[in-house]
PDB file of C-alpha atoms in Angstrom:
ATOM      1  CA  MET A  19      92.621  96.042 114.259  1.00 49.00           C
ATOM      2  CA  ASP A  20      95.461  98.329 113.168  1.00 50.00           C
ATOM      3  CA  ALA A  21      96.941  98.493 109.683  1.00 49.00           C
ATOM      4  CA  GLU A  22      99.641  95.904 110.393  1.00 57.00           C
ATOM      5  CA  ALA A  23      97.121  93.429 111.785  1.00 54.00           C
ATOM      6  CA  TRP A  24      94.860  94.118 108.793  1.00 46.00           C
ATOM      7  CA  ILE A  25      97.650  93.137 106.387  1.00 45.00           C
ATOM      8  CA  THR A  26      98.586  90.084 108.459  1.00 52.00           C
ATOM      9  CA  ALA A  27      94.985  88.872 108.453  1.00 49.00           C
ATOM     10  CA  ALA A  28      94.827  89.239 104.683  1.00 48.00           C
ATOM     11  CA  LEU A  29      98.066  87.316 104.236  1.00 46.00           C
ATOM     12  CA  ASP A  30      96.693  84.492 106.379  1.00 48.00           C
ATOM     13  CA  LYS A  31      93.896  83.877 103.856  1.00 50.00           C
ATOM     14  CA  PRO A  32      94.533  80.524 102.122  1.00 46.00           C
ATOM     15  CA  THR A  33      94.322  81.854  98.587  1.00 46.00           C
ATOM     16  CA  HIS A  34      96.801  82.118  95.731  1.00 41.00           C
ATOM     17  CA  MET A  35      95.754  85.746  95.301  1.00 45.00           C
ATOM     18  CA  ALA A  36      96.678  86.703  98.860  1.00 44.00           C
ATOM     19  CA  ALA A  37     100.091  85.088  98.420  1.00 42.00           C
ATOM     20  CA  SER A  38     100.814  86.766  95.106  1.00 41.00           C
ATOM     21  CA  LEU A  39      99.830  90.373  95.857  1.00 50.00           C
ATOM     22  CA  ASP A  40     101.837  93.210  97.375  1.00 48.00           C
ATOM     23  CA  LEU A  41      99.392  93.661 100.226  1.00 51.00           C
ATOM     24  CA  ASN A  42     101.611  96.099 102.116  1.00 60.00           C
ATOM     25  CA  GLY A  43     101.676  98.429  99.139  1.00 58.00           C
ATOM     26  CA  THR A  44      97.953  97.917  98.508  1.00 63.00           C
ATOM     27  CA  ALA A  45      97.045  98.729 102.119  1.00 66.00           C
ATOM     28  CA  GLU A  46      99.177 101.870 102.082  1.00 67.00           C
ATOM     29  CA  LEU A  47      97.526 102.999  98.846  1.00 66.00           C
ATOM     30  CA  LEU A  48      93.988 102.385 100.164  1.00 68.00           C
ATOM     31  CA  LEU A  49      94.814 104.415 103.256  1.00 68.00           C
ATOM     32  CA  ASP A  50      96.464 107.161 101.209  1.00 68.00           C
ATOM     33  CA  VAL A  51      93.492 107.700  98.859  1.00 65.00           C
ATOM     34  CA  GLY A  52      90.938 107.617 101.671  1.00 67.00           C
ATOM     35  CA  LEU A  53      89.294 104.283 100.914  1.00 65.00           C
ATOM     36  CA  ALA A  54      90.413 103.106 104.356  1.00 66.00           C
ATOM     37  CA  LYS A  55      91.443 104.860 107.546  1.00 69.00           C
ATOM     38  CA  VAL A  56      92.814 103.924 110.960  1.00 66.00           C
ATOM     39  CA  GLU A  57      90.954 105.368 113.911  1.00 68.00           C
ATOM     40  CA  GLY A  58      91.736 102.930 116.673  1.00 64.00           C
ATOM     41  CA  ALA A  59      90.893 100.206 114.170  1.00 64.00           C
ATOM     42  CA  VAL A  60      90.912  99.975 110.392  1.00 61.00           C
ATOM     43  CA  GLN A  61      87.738 101.318 108.834  1.00 67.00           C
ATOM     44  CA  ILE A  62      86.940 101.037 105.133  1.00 63.00           C
ATOM     45  CA  THR A  63      84.529 103.157 103.115  1.00 65.00           C
ATOM     46  CA  HIS A  64      81.116 101.863 102.084  1.00 63.00           C
ATOM     47  CA  GLU A  65      82.094 101.759  98.400  1.00 64.00           C
ATOM     48  CA  LEU A  66      85.101  99.564  99.226  1.00 63.00           C
ATOM     49  CA  SER A  67      83.169  97.385 101.660  1.00 64.00           C
ATOM     50  CA  LYS A  68      80.836  96.384  98.826  1.00 64.00           C
ATOM     51  CA  LEU A  69      83.826  94.698  97.195  1.00 61.00           C
ATOM     52  CA  ASP A  70      85.004  92.619 100.179  1.00 60.00           C
ATOM     53  CA  GLN A  71      82.881  89.535  99.569  1.00 60.00           C
ATOM     54  CA  ALA A  72      85.339  87.607  97.391  1.00 61.00           C
ATOM     55  CA  ALA A  73      89.037  87.808  96.540  1.00 61.00           C
ATOM     56  CA  ASP A  74      88.640  87.309  92.808  1.00 73.00           C
ATOM     57  CA  LEU A  75      89.491  89.139  89.582  1.00 77.00           C
ATOM     58  CA  SER A  76      86.157  90.953  89.435  1.00 78.00           C
ATOM     59  CA  THR A  77      86.776  92.361  92.910  1.00 77.00           C
ATOM     60  CA  LEU A  78      90.244  93.543  91.930  1.00 79.00           C
ATOM     61  CA  LYS A  79      88.831  95.265  88.859  1.00 84.00           C
ATOM     62  CA  GLY A  80      86.231  96.992  91.022  1.00 82.00           C
ATOM     63  CA  ILE A  81      88.972  98.204  93.357  1.00 80.00           C
ATOM     64  CA  ALA A  82      90.993  99.374  90.344  1.00 83.00           C
ATOM     65  CA  ARG A  83      88.078 101.567  89.236  1.00 84.00           C
ATOM     66  CA  LEU A  84      87.790 103.076  92.729  1.00 84.00           C
ATOM     67  CA  LEU A  85      91.523 103.821  92.776  1.00 84.00           C
ATOM     68  CA  ILE A  86      91.412 105.458  89.342  1.00 88.00           C
ATOM     69  CA  VAL A  87      88.588 107.725  90.529  1.00 87.00           C
ATOM     70  CA  ARG A  88      90.298 108.543  93.839  1.00 84.00           C
ATOM     71  CA  ARG A  89      93.699 109.169  92.251  1.00 85.00           C
ATOM     72  CA  PRO A  90      93.104 109.885  88.547  1.00 89.00           C
ATOM     73  CA  PRO A  91      96.175 109.669  86.299  1.00 90.00           C
ATOM     74  CA  ASP A  92      97.167 112.774  84.340  1.00 88.00           C
ATOM     75  CA  TRP A  93      95.928 111.258  81.069  1.00 89.00           C
ATOM     76  CA  LEU A  94      92.411 110.347  82.257  1.00 90.00           C
ATOM     77  CA  ARG A  95      90.951 113.765  81.462  1.00 84.00           C
ATOM     78  CA  SER A  96      91.730 113.501  77.737  1.00 83.00           C
ATOM     79  CA  SER A  97      91.597 109.723  77.211  1.00 86.00           C
ATOM     80  CA  VAL A  98      87.840 109.467  76.589  1.00 86.00           C
ATOM     81  CA  VAL A  99      86.510 111.080  73.431  1.00 80.00           C
ATOM     82  CA  GLU A 100      82.791 111.057  72.610  1.00 74.00           C
ATOM     83  CA  GLY A 101      82.206 108.408  75.251  1.00 79.00           C
ATOM     84  CA  GLN A 102      84.846 106.004  73.940  1.00 83.00           C
ATOM     85  CA  LEU A 103      88.359 105.223  75.146  1.00 88.00           C
ATOM     86  CA  ALA A 104      91.164 106.664  73.007  1.00 87.00           C
ATOM     87  CA  THR A 105      94.178 104.600  74.028  1.00 89.00           C
ATOM     88  CA  GLU A 106      96.539 106.874  72.103  1.00 86.00           C
ATOM     89  CA  PHE A 107      96.298 109.283  75.043  1.00 87.00           C
ATOM     90  CA  ILE A 108      97.566 106.672  77.527  1.00 90.00           C
ATOM     91  CA  PRO A 109     101.358 106.348  77.904  1.00 91.00           C
ATOM     92  CA  ALA A 110     102.617 102.946  76.751  1.00 91.00           C
ATOM     93  CA  GLN A 111     103.960 102.099  80.216  1.00 93.00           C
ATOM     94  CA  ASP A 112     100.611 102.793  81.871  1.00 93.00           C
ATOM     95  CA  LEU A 113      98.722 100.937  79.158  1.00 92.00           C
ATOM     96  CA  GLU A 114     100.930  97.905  79.753  1.00 93.00           C
ATOM     97  CA  ALA A 115     100.377  98.138  83.515  1.00 90.00           C
ATOM     98  CA  LEU A 116      96.602  98.168  82.942  1.00 91.00           C
ATOM     99  CA  SER A 117      96.629  95.283  80.458  1.00 92.00           C
ATOM    100  CA  TRP A 118      95.502  92.831  83.173  1.00 89.00           C
ATOM    101  CA  LEU A 119      92.065  94.487  83.012  1.00 90.00           C
ATOM    102  CA  GLY A 120      91.611  92.888  79.580  1.00 91.00           C
ATOM    103  CA  PRO A 121      88.336  93.749  77.807  1.00 90.00           C
ATOM    104  CA  ASP A 122      87.137  95.585  80.930  1.00 91.00           C
ATOM    105  CA  LEU A 123      89.733  98.330  80.426  1.00 92.00           C
ATOM    106  CA  ASP A 124      87.401 100.408  78.227  1.00 91.00           C
ATOM    107  CA  PRO A 125      84.297 100.381  80.467  1.00 90.00           C
ATOM    108  CA  ILE A 126      86.361 100.958  83.629  1.00 91.00           C
ATOM    109  CA  ILE A 127      88.197 103.982  82.239  1.00 92.00           C
ATOM    110  CA  VAL A 128      85.069 105.413  80.584  1.00 90.00           C
ATOM    111  CA  ALA A 129      83.034 104.988  83.805  1.00 89.00           C
ATOM    112  CA  ALA A 130      85.756 106.672  85.892  1.00 90.00           C
ATOM    113  CA  HIS A 131      86.017 109.480  83.373  1.00 88.00           C
ATOM    114  CA  GLN A 132      82.248 110.040  83.348  1.00 86.00           C
ATOM    115  CA  GLN A 133      82.116 110.088  87.148  1.00 86.00           C
ATOM    116  CA  LEU A 134      84.861 112.703  87.381  1.00 86.00           C
ATOM    117  CA  TYR A 135      84.463 114.802  84.273  1.00 84.00           C
ATOM    118  CA  GLY A 136      80.990 114.199  82.830  1.00 75.00           C
ATOM    119  CA  ARG A 137      79.968 117.829  82.470  1.00 67.00           C
ATOM    120  CA  GLN A 138      83.522 119.080  81.879  1.00 67.00           C
ATOM    121  CA  ASP A 139      83.928 116.558  79.060  1.00 70.00           C
ATOM    122  CA  ASP A 140      80.881 117.973  77.290  1.00 75.00           C
ATOM    123  CA  ASP A 141      82.463 121.407  77.535  1.00 81.00           C
ATOM    124  CA  LEU A 142      85.775 120.149  76.123  1.00 83.00           C
ATOM    125  CA  LEU A 143      84.040 118.425  73.210  1.00 85.00           C
ATOM    126  CA  LYS A 144      82.257 121.665  72.400  1.00 89.00           C
ATOM    127  CA  ARG A 145      85.552 123.568  72.468  1.00 91.00           C
ATOM    128  CA  ILE A 146      87.126 120.992  70.129  1.00 93.00           C
ATOM    129  CA  GLY A 147      84.145 121.349  67.800  1.00 94.00           C
ATOM    130  CA  ASP A 148      84.423 125.139  67.952  1.00 94.00           C
ATOM    131  CA  ALA A 149      88.113 124.903  67.043  1.00 96.00           C
ATOM    132  CA  GLY A 150      87.334 122.828  63.961  1.00 97.00           C
ATOM    133  CA  GLU A 151      84.619 125.189  62.774  1.00 96.00           C
ATOM    134  CA  LEU A 152      86.886 128.211  63.198  1.00 96.00           C
ATOM    135  CA  MET A 153      89.721 126.461  61.355  1.00 97.00           C
ATOM    136  CA  ILE A 154      87.459 125.749  58.372  1.00 97.00           C
ATOM    137  CA  ILE A 155      86.150 129.313  58.401  1.00 96.00           C
ATOM    138  CA  ALA A 156      89.738 130.599  58.407  1.00 97.00           C
ATOM    139  CA  ALA A 157      90.571 128.272  55.508  1.00 97.00           C
ATOM    140  CA  LEU A 158      87.556 129.536  53.534  1.00 97.00           C
ATOM    141  CA  HIS A 159      88.507 133.156  54.151  1.00 96.00           C
ATOM    142  CA  ALA A 160      91.987 132.332  52.806  1.00 96.00           C
ATOM    143  CA  LEU A 161      90.251 131.315  49.544  1.00 94.00           C
ATOM    144  CA  ASN A 162      88.346 134.624  49.483  1.00 94.00           C
ATOM    145  CA  ARG A 163      85.077 132.889  50.306  1.00 93.00           C
ATOM    146  CA  GLN A 164      82.521 134.543  52.585  1.00 92.00           C
ATOM    147  CA  PRO A 165      81.361 131.860  55.042  1.00 94.00           C
ATOM    148  CA  ARG A 166      78.557 132.433  57.510  1.00 94.00           C
ATOM    149  CA  HIS A 167      79.043 130.729  60.890  1.00 94.00           C
ATOM    150  CA  VAL A 168      75.406 129.735  61.363  1.00 94.00           C
ATOM    151  CA  SER A 169      75.969 127.299  64.234  1.00 93.00           C
ATOM    152  CA  LEU A 170      76.519 130.381  66.401  1.00 91.00           C
ATOM    153  CA  VAL A 171      72.941 131.397  65.594  1.00 89.00           C
ATOM    154  CA  SER A 172      71.086 128.081  65.934  1.00 89.00           C
ATOM    155  CA  ASP A 173      71.401 124.295  65.643  1.00 86.00           C
ATOM    156  CA  ARG A 174      68.299 124.231  63.454  1.00 88.00           C
ATOM    157  CA  PHE A 175      70.158 124.966  60.233  1.00 94.00           C
ATOM    158  CA  GLY A 176      71.365 121.350  60.093  1.00 95.00           C
ATOM    159  CA  TYR A 177      74.925 122.414  59.325  1.00 96.00           C
ATOM    160  CA  ASP A 178      77.600 124.646  60.858  1.00 96.00           C
ATOM    161  CA  ILE A 179      78.796 126.887  58.027  1.00 96.00           C
ATOM    162  CA  GLU A 180      76.824 128.385  55.185  1.00 96.00           C
ATOM    163  CA  LEU A 181      78.148 129.498  51.800  1.00 95.00           C
ATOM    164  CA  ASN A 182      76.060 131.466  49.344  1.00 91.00           C
ATOM    165  CA  SER A 183      76.383 131.888  45.610  1.00 83.00           C
ATOM    166  CA  GLN A 184      74.124 133.951  43.367  1.00 79.00           C
ATOM    167  CA  GLN A 185      71.660 131.085  43.015  1.00 85.00           C
ATOM    168  CA  TYR A 186      72.310 128.523  45.720  1.00 90.00           C
ATOM    169  CA  ARG A 187      72.954 128.082  49.425  1.00 93.00           C
ATOM    170  CA  TYR A 188      75.472 125.439  50.558  1.00 96.00           C
ATOM    171  CA  GLY A 189      75.798 123.843  53.989  1.00 97.00           C
ATOM    172  CA  LEU A 190      78.989 122.465  55.555  1.00 98.00           C
ATOM    173  CA  GLU A 191      78.691 120.245  58.601  1.00 98.00           C
ATOM    174  CA  ILE A 192      82.074 120.290  60.390  1.00 98.00           C
ATOM    175  CA  LYS A 193      83.268 117.247  62.323  1.00 97.00           C
ATOM    176  CA  THR A 194      86.434 117.705  64.386  1.00 96.00           C
ATOM    177  CA  VAL A 195      88.081 114.435  65.408  1.00 94.00           C
ATOM    178  CA  VAL A 196      91.299 112.892  66.684  1.00 91.00           C
ATOM    179  CA  PRO A 197      92.826 109.873  64.893  1.00 91.00           C
ATOM    180  CA  SER A 198      91.060 107.336  67.122  1.00 87.00           C
ATOM    181  CA  THR A 199      87.590 108.716  66.248  1.00 89.00           C
ATOM    182  CA  ALA A 200      88.155 109.554  62.574  1.00 93.00           C
ATOM    183  CA  ASP A 201      86.504 106.328  61.387  1.00 93.00           C
ATOM    184  CA  ARG A 202      83.003 107.339  62.494  1.00 92.00           C
ATOM    185  CA  VAL A 203      80.548 110.187  62.065  1.00 94.00           C
ATOM    186  CA  LEU A 204      77.933 111.108  64.662  1.00 92.00           C
ATOM    187  CA  LEU A 205      74.938 112.801  63.104  1.00 93.00           C
ATOM    188  CA  SER A 206      71.609 113.984  64.470  1.00 92.00           C
ATOM    189  CA  ARG A 207      68.398 113.029  62.719  1.00 91.00           C
ATOM    190  CA  HIS A 208      67.798 116.671  61.874  1.00 92.00           C
ATOM    191  CA  GLU A 209      71.250 117.007  60.267  1.00 95.00           C
ATOM    192  CA  PHE A 210      70.589 113.866  58.228  1.00 94.00           C
ATOM    193  CA  ASP A 211      67.216 115.142  57.053  1.00 93.00           C
ATOM    194  CA  VAL A 212      68.766 118.450  55.985  1.00 96.00           C
ATOM    195  CA  ALA A 213      71.555 116.575  54.167  1.00 96.00           C
ATOM    196  CA  ALA A 214      69.016 114.484  52.248  1.00 94.00           C
ATOM    197  CA  ARG A 215      66.957 117.533  51.359  1.00 95.00           C
ATOM    198  CA  MET A 216      69.882 119.728  50.222  1.00 96.00           C
ATOM    199  CA  ALA A 217      71.545 116.839  48.327  1.00 95.00           C
ATOM    200  CA  ASP A 218      74.790 117.941  46.684  1.00 95.00           C
ATOM    201  CA  ARG A 219      74.581 121.367  48.361  1.00 96.00           C
ATOM    202  CA  TRP A 220      75.388 119.775  51.748  1.00 97.00           C
ATOM    203  CA  LYS A 221      78.515 117.896  52.853  1.00 97.00           C
ATOM    204  CA  ILE A 222      80.546 116.909  55.868  1.00 98.00           C
ATOM    205  CA  VAL A 223      84.003 118.394  56.273  1.00 98.00           C
ATOM    206  CA  GLN A 224      86.029 116.305  58.696  1.00 98.00           C
ATOM    207  CA  ILE A 225      89.136 117.856  60.209  1.00 98.00           C
ATOM    208  CA  THR A 226      91.462 115.544  62.144  1.00 97.00           C
ATOM    209  CA  ILE A 227      93.718 117.126  64.737  1.00 96.00           C
ATOM    210  CA  SER A 228      96.594 115.639  66.699  1.00 93.00           C
ATOM    211  CA  SER A 229      95.825 114.100  70.083  1.00 88.00           C
ATOM    212  CA  ILE A 230      98.716 116.134  71.459  1.00 88.00           C
ATOM    213  CA  ALA A 231      96.707 119.321  70.875  1.00 91.00           C
ATOM    214  CA  VAL A 232      93.935 118.063  73.170  1.00 88.00           C
ATOM    215  CA  VAL A 233      96.429 117.245  75.918  1.00 84.00           C
ATOM    216  CA  ARG A 234      98.218 120.574  75.426  1.00 88.00           C
ATOM    217  CA  GLY A 235      94.956 122.502  75.455  1.00 90.00           C
ATOM    218  CA  VAL A 236      95.796 124.636  72.428  1.00 95.00           C
ATOM    219  CA  VAL A 237      95.094 123.851  68.760  1.00 96.00           C
ATOM    220  CA  CYS A 238      97.203 125.395  66.022  1.00 96.00           C
ATOM    221  CA  ALA A 239      97.494 124.883  62.262  1.00 97.00           C
ATOM    222  CA  ALA A 240     100.409 122.475  62.702  1.00 97.00           C
ATOM    223  CA  ASP A 241      98.093 120.122  64.647  1.00 97.00           C
ATOM    224  CA  VAL A 242      95.895 119.478  61.597  1.00 97.00           C
ATOM    225  CA  ILE A 243      96.524 115.952  60.308  1.00 97.00           C
ATOM    226  CA  SER A 244      93.990 115.906  57.489  1.00 97.00           C
ATOM    227  CA  ILE A 245      90.878 117.539  56.072  1.00 98.00           C
ATOM    228  CA  ARG A 246      88.486 115.455  53.988  1.00 98.00           C
ATOM    229  CA  GLU A 247      84.889 115.598  52.786  1.00 98.00           C
ATOM    230  CA  LEU A 248      81.901 113.264  52.672  1.00 98.00           C
ATOM    231  CA  SER A 249      78.992 113.940  50.326  1.00 97.00           C
ATOM    232  CA  SER A 250      75.363 113.841  51.367  1.00 96.00           C
ATOM    233  CA  SER A 251      74.732 111.105  48.782  1.00 96.00           C
ATOM    234  CA  ALA A 252      77.331 108.851  50.415  1.00 96.00           C
ATOM    235  CA  LEU A 253      75.700 109.483  53.774  1.00 94.00           C
ATOM    236  CA  VAL A 254      72.184 108.743  52.540  1.00 92.00           C
ATOM    237  CA  GLN A 255      73.481 105.583  50.871  1.00 93.00           C
ATOM    238  CA  MET A 256      74.633 104.234  54.249  1.00 93.00           C
ATOM    239  CA  ALA A 257      71.421 104.904  56.178  1.00 89.00           C
ATOM    240  CA  PRO A 258      68.623 102.314  56.144  1.00 85.00           C
ATOM    241  CA  PRO A 259      65.192 103.812  55.404  1.00 82.00           C
ATOM    242  CA  ASP A 260      62.528 104.109  58.079  1.00 79.00           C
ATOM    243  CA  THR A 261      60.201 101.107  58.053  1.00 83.00           C
ATOM    244  CA  SER A 262      57.575  99.621  60.333  1.00 82.00           C
ATOM    245  CA  THR A 263      60.360  97.710  62.117  1.00 82.00           C
ATOM    246  CA  PHE A 264      63.118 100.342  62.097  1.00 77.00           C
ATOM    247  CA  GLN A 265      63.085 104.058  62.785  1.00 77.00           C
ATOM    248  CA  TRP A 266      65.685 106.661  63.645  1.00 76.00           C
ATOM    249  CA  SER A 267      65.495 108.405  66.999  1.00 79.00           C
ATOM    250  CA  GLU A 268      67.688 111.416  67.811  1.00 83.00           C
ATOM    251  CA  SER A 269      71.014 110.441  66.240  1.00 86.00           C
ATOM    252  CA  ALA A 270      73.063 107.734  64.549  1.00 88.00           C
ATOM    253  CA  GLU A 271      76.691 106.711  64.190  1.00 90.00           C
ATOM    254  CA  PHE A 272      77.984 106.170  60.650  1.00 94.00           C
ATOM    255  CA  HIS A 273      81.170 104.338  59.677  1.00 94.00           C
ATOM    256  CA  PRO A 274      81.993 105.453  56.119  1.00 95.00           C
ATOM    257  CA  LEU A 275      84.433 103.423  54.046  1.00 95.00           C
ATOM    258  CA  ASP A 276      87.724 105.167  53.316  1.00 94.00           C
ATOM    259  CA  SER A 277      86.791 105.146  49.628  1.00 95.00           C
ATOM    260  CA  MET A 278      83.747 107.321  50.360  1.00 96.00           C
ATOM    261  CA  TRP A 279      85.855 110.229  51.583  1.00 97.00           C
ATOM    262  CA  LEU A 280      87.237 112.844  49.198  1.00 97.00           C
ATOM    263  CA  PRO A 281      90.307 114.991  49.858  1.00 96.00           C
ATOM    264  CA  SER A 282      89.652 118.655  50.582  1.00 97.00           C
ATOM    265  CA  ASP A 283      91.513 121.604  49.101  1.00 95.00           C
ATOM    266  CA  LEU A 284      91.045 123.605  52.302  1.00 97.00           C
ATOM    267  CA  GLN A 285      94.169 124.588  54.218  1.00 97.00           C
ATOM    268  CA  VAL A 286      94.202 126.163  57.664  1.00 97.00           C
ATOM    269  CA  PRO A 287      96.274 129.387  57.754  1.00 97.00           C
ATOM    270  CA  SER A 288      99.597 128.892  59.506  1.00 96.00           C
ATOM    271  CA  ASN A 289      98.884 131.581  62.107  1.00 96.00           C
ATOM    272  CA  PHE A 290      95.706 129.922  63.447  1.00 97.00           C
ATOM    273  CA  THR A 291      95.585 129.161  67.200  1.00 96.00           C
ATOM    274  CA  PHE A 292      92.681 128.357  69.508  1.00 96.00           C
ATOM    275  CA  SER A 293      92.604 127.537  73.235  1.00 94.00           C
ATOM    276  CA  LEU A 294      90.607 124.499  74.328  1.00 91.00           C
ATOM    277  CA  ARG A 295      90.473 125.782  77.890  1.00 83.00           C
ATOM    278  CA  ALA A 296      87.355 127.648  78.936  1.00 67.00           C
TER     279      ALA A 296
END
């Protein structure tokens, strides 16, 4: 069976779906991305053949995921942040075109992203985190403070930046986010324990940067949208205590109320720049 016969056979199927789809365009796309090939007859890949049992919406969504992986759009690389879809990175026209996926849009895009960029995404997240820490250090230097970048030494401090006075040691845990992830805080159990122990000498400093900076691959001072702070007491207030029926494991996700955040007086120097590319 050649490609033309393949399309004709599909059109002969007595289904509304076969009648309503652009099967010529679909066949050309499947051939173009390597999910099908013509070598005397049409041959389809094993991953596509697993989806040929029924012409229904679930099958179409499965094919959509394969196509996204085989021909990833330009925005896919930056559209998943901390394992969650950030739709602000997707152009409005593409988002509209994908709207037929409904509630399956998130898992399909996240799965495709993980398959293609799993390890690279971890590297990008680390670079974004590094950028935030360096911005806060630059802001502290501008105030004539003497910060110590302890996260470069070890994760065991339970915070990223240390400030020392004559009597006390203060810890700043820096969280760098984009607008779509600014409503949550990911914290390890160790960081939480240190926060509880240090009390008012520990706090989170959240710095929100523009999504455009992630796409561009360079962060500068103009990309900073906001800097705000969350006290350790507010954090401890949100966490349920360990009991016989509940216990922390390695980490937790907090969703602080807006009223819990305090504005910060830190300002990133205007000449700050940092590349997100390794």
